[in-house]
PDB file of C-alpha atoms in Angstrom:
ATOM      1  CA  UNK A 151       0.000   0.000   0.000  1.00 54.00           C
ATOM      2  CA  UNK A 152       2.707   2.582   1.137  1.00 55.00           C
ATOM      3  CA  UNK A 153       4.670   1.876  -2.424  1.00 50.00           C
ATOM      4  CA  UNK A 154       1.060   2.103  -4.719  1.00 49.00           C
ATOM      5  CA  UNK A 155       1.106   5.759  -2.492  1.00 44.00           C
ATOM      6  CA  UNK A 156       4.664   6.810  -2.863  1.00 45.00           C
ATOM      7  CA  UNK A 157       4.564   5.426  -6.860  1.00 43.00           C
ATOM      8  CA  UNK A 158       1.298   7.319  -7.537  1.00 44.00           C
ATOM      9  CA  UNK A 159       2.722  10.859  -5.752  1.00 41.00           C
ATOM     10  CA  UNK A 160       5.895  10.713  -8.010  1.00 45.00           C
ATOM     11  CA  UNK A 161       3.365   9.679 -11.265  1.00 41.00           C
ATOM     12  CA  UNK A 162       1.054  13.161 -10.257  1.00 43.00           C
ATOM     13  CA  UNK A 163       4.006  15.050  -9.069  1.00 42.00           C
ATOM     14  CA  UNK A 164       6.269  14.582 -12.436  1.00 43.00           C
ATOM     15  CA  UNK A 165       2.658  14.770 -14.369  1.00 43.00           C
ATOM     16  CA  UNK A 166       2.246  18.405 -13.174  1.00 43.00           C
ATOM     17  CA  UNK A 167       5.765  19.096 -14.447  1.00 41.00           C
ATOM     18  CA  UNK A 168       5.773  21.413 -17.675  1.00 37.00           C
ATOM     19  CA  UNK A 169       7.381  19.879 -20.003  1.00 35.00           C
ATOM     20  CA  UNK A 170       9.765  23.073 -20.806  1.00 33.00           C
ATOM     21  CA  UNK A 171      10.952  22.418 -17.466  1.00 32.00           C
ATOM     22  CA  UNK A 172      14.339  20.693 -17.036  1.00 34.00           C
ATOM     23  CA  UNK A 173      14.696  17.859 -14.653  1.00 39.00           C
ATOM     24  CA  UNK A 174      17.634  17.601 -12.872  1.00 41.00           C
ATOM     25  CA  UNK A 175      19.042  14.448 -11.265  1.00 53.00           C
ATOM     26  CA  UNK A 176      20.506  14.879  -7.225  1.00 62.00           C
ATOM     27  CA  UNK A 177      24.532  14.536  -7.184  1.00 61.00           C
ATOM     28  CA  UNK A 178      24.062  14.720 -11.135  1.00 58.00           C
ATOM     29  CA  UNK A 179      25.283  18.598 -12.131  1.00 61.00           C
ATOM     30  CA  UNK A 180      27.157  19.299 -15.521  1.00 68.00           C
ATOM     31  CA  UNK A 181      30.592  20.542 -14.217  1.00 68.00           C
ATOM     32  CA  UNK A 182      31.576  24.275 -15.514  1.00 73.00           C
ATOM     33  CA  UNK A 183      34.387  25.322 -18.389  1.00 91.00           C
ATOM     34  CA  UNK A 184      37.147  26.857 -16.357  1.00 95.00           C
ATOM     35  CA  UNK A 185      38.352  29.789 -18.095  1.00 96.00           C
ATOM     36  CA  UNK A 186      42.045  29.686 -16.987  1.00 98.00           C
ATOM     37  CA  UNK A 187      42.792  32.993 -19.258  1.00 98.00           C
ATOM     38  CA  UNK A 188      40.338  35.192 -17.236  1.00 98.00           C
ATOM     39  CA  UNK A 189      41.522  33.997 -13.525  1.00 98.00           C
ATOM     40  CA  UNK A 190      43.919  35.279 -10.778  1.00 98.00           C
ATOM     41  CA  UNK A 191      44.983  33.482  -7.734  1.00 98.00           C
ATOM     42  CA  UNK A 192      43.705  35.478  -4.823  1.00 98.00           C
ATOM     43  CA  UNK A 193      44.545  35.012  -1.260  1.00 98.00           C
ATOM     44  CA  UNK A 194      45.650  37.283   1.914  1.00 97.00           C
ATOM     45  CA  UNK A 195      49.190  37.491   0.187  1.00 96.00           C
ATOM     46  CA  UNK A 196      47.546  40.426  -1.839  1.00 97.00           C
ATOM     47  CA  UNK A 197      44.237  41.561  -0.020  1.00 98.00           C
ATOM     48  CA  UNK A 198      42.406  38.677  -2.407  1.00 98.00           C
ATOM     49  CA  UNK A 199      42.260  40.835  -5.343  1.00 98.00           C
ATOM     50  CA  UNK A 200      42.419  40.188  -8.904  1.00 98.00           C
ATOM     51  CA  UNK A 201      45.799  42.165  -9.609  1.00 96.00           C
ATOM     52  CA  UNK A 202      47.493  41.442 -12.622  1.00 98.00           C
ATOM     53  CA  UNK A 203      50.549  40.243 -11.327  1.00 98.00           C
ATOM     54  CA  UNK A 204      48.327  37.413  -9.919  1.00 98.00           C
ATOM     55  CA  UNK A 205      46.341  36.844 -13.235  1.00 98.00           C
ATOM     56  CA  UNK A 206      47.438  33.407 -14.616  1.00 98.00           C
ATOM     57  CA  UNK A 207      49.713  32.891 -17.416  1.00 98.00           C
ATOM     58  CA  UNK A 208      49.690  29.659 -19.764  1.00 98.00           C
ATOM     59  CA  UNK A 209      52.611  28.067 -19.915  1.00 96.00           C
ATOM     60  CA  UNK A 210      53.784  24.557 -21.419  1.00 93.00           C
ATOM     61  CA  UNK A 211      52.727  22.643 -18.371  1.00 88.00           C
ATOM     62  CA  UNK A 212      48.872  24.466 -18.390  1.00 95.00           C
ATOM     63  CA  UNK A 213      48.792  27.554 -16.077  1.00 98.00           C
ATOM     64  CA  UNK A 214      50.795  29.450 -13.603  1.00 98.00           C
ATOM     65  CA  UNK A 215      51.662  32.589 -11.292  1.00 98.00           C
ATOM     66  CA  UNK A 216      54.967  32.983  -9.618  1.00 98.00           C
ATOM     67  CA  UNK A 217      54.575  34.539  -5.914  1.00 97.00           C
ATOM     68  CA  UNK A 218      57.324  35.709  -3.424  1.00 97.00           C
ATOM     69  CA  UNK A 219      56.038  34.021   0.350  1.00 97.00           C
ATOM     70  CA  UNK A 220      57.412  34.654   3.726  1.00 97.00           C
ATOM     71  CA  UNK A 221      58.145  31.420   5.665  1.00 97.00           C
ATOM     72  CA  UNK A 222      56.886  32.594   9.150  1.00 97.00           C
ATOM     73  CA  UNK A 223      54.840  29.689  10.111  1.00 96.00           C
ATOM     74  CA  UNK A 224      51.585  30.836   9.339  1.00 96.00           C
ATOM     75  CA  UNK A 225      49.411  29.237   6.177  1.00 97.00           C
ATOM     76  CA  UNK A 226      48.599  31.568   3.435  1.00 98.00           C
ATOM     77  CA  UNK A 227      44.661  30.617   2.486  1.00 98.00           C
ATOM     78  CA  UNK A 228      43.534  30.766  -1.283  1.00 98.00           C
ATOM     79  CA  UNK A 229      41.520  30.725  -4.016  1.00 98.00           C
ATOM     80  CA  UNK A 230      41.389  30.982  -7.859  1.00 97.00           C
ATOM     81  CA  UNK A 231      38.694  32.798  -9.039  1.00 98.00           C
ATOM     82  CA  UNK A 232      38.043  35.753 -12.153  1.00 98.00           C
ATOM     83  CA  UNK A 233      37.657  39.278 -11.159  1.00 98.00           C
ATOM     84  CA  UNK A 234      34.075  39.310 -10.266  1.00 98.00           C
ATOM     85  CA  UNK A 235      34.058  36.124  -7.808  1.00 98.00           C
ATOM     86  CA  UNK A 236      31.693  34.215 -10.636  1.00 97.00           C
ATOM     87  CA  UNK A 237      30.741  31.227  -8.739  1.00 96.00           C
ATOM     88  CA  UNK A 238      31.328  28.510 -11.194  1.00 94.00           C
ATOM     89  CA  UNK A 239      34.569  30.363 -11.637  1.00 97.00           C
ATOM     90  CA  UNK A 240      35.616  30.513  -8.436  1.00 97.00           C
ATOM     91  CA  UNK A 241      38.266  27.343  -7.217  1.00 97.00           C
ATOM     92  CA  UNK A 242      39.148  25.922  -4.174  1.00 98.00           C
ATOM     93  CA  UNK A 243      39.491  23.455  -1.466  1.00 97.00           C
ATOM     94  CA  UNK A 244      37.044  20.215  -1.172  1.00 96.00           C
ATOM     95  CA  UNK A 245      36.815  21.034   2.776  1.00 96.00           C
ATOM     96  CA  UNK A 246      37.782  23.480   5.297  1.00 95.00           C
ATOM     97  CA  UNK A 247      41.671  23.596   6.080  1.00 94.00           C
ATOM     98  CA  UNK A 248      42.267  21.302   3.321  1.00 97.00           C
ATOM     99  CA  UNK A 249      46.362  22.460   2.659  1.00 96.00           C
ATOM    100  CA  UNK A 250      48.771  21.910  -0.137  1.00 97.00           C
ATOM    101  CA  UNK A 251      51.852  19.798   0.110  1.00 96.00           C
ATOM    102  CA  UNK A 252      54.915  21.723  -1.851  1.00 95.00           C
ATOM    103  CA  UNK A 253      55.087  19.475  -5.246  1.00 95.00           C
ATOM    104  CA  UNK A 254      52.468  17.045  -4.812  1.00 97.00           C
ATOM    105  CA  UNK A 255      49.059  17.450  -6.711  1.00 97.00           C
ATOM    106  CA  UNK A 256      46.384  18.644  -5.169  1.00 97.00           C
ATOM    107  CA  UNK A 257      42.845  18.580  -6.190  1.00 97.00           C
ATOM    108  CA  UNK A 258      40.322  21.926  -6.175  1.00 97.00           C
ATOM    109  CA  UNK A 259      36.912  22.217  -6.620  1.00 97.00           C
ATOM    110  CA  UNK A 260      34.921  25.026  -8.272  1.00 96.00           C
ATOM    111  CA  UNK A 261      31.731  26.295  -6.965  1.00 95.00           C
ATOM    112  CA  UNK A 262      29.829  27.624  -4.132  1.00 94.00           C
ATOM    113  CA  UNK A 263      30.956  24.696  -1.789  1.00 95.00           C
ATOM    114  CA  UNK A 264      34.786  25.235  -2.460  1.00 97.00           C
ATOM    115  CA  UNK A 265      36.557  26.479   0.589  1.00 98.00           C
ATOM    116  CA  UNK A 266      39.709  28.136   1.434  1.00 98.00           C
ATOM    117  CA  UNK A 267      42.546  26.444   0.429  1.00 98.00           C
ATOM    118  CA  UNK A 268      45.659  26.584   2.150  1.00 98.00           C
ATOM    119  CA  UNK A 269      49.549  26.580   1.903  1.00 98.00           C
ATOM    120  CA  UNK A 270      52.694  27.175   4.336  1.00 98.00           C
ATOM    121  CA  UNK A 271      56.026  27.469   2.873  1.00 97.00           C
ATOM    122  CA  UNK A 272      58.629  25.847   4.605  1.00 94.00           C
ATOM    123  CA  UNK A 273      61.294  28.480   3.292  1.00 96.00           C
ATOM    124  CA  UNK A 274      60.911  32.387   2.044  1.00 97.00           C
ATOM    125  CA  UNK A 275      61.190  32.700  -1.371  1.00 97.00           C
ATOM    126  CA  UNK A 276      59.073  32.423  -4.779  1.00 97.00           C
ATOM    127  CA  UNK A 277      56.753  29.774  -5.401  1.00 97.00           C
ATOM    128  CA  UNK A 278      55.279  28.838  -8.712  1.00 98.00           C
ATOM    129  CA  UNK A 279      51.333  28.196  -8.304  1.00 98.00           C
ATOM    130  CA  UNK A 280      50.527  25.606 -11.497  1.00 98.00           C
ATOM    131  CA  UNK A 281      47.077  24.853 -12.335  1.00 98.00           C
ATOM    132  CA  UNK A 282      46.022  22.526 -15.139  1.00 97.00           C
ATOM    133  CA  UNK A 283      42.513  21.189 -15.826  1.00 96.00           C
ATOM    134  CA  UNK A 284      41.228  17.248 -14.074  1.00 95.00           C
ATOM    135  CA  UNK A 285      38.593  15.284 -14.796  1.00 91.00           C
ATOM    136  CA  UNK A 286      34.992  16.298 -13.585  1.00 88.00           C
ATOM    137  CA  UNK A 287      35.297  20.095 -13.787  1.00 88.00           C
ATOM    138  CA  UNK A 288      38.797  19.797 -11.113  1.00 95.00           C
ATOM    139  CA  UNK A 289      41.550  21.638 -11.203  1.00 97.00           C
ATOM    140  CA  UNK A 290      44.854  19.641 -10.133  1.00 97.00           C
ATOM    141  CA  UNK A 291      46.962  22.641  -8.211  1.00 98.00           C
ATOM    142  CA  UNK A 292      50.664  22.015  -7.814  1.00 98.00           C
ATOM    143  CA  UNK A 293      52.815  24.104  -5.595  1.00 98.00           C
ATOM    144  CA  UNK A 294      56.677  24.112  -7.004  1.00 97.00           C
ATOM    145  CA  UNK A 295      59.208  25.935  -5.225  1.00 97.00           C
ATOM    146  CA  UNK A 296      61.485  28.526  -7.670  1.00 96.00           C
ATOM    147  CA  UNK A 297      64.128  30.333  -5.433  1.00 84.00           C
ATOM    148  CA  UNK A 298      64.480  30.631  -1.869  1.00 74.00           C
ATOM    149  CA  UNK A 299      66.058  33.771   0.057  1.00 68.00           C
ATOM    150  CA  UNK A 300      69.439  33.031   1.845  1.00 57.00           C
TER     151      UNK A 300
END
């Protein structure tokens, strides 16, 4: 009796549906066209603004910004994101403190539910930030270290 009920509310509730309406599938959402060319990496390291010396450049291993860090033993939190914060544009960590290990990949997320993402370099000096595209609408982030001060 209980499944002829729930079977026959679906049946009246997908009837009255119009069908110009698009149904969408829970856990089922197309994943957005990252538009590397029109994205900076923001963070506290420059008030999390989209300043062109933070705007990514393509390079032959995808995408990339070179920034000077001070090793004082505090994380530096980040995002990638365009100049206007577009949510489907804007990158970041799967969870809350998730933090990057210097040369390993790590995975972001893009979207309203991406978090902070965080980094803290063991030495001062410049890092290179690379980004290159993943399956599923990711971005795989890698962290490469360039110079460090003396």
């Amino acid at each position: 009796m209980i499944k002829r009920f729930t079977l026959l509310l679906m049946f009246a509730l997908l009837s009255g549906c119009s069908s110009t309406s698009v149904v969408s599938i829970p856990g089922i959402i197309e994943a957005p066209t990252i538009k590397f060319e029109n994205l900076y990496l923001r963070g506290v390291f420059n008030w999390w603004e989209a300043n062109l010396p933070y705007k990514l450049k393509e390079g032959d291993e995808g995408w990339y910004v070179d920034v000077e860090l001070i090793a004082d033993g505090q994380p530096y939190d980040f995002r990638l994101s365009d100049a206007f914060w577009t949510p489907d544009q804007t990158c970041g960590a799967r969870y809350k403190g998730q933090v990057v290990i210097p040369q390993s990949a790590t995975y972001m997320i893009c979207g309203t539910e991406s978090e902070n993402i965080q980094f803290t370099p063991e030495t001062t000096g410049l890092y290179r930030f690379n980004f290159t595209p993943a399956s599923g609408g990711e971005v795989m982030l890698t962290i490469i270290p360039q110079s460090t001060a003396s």
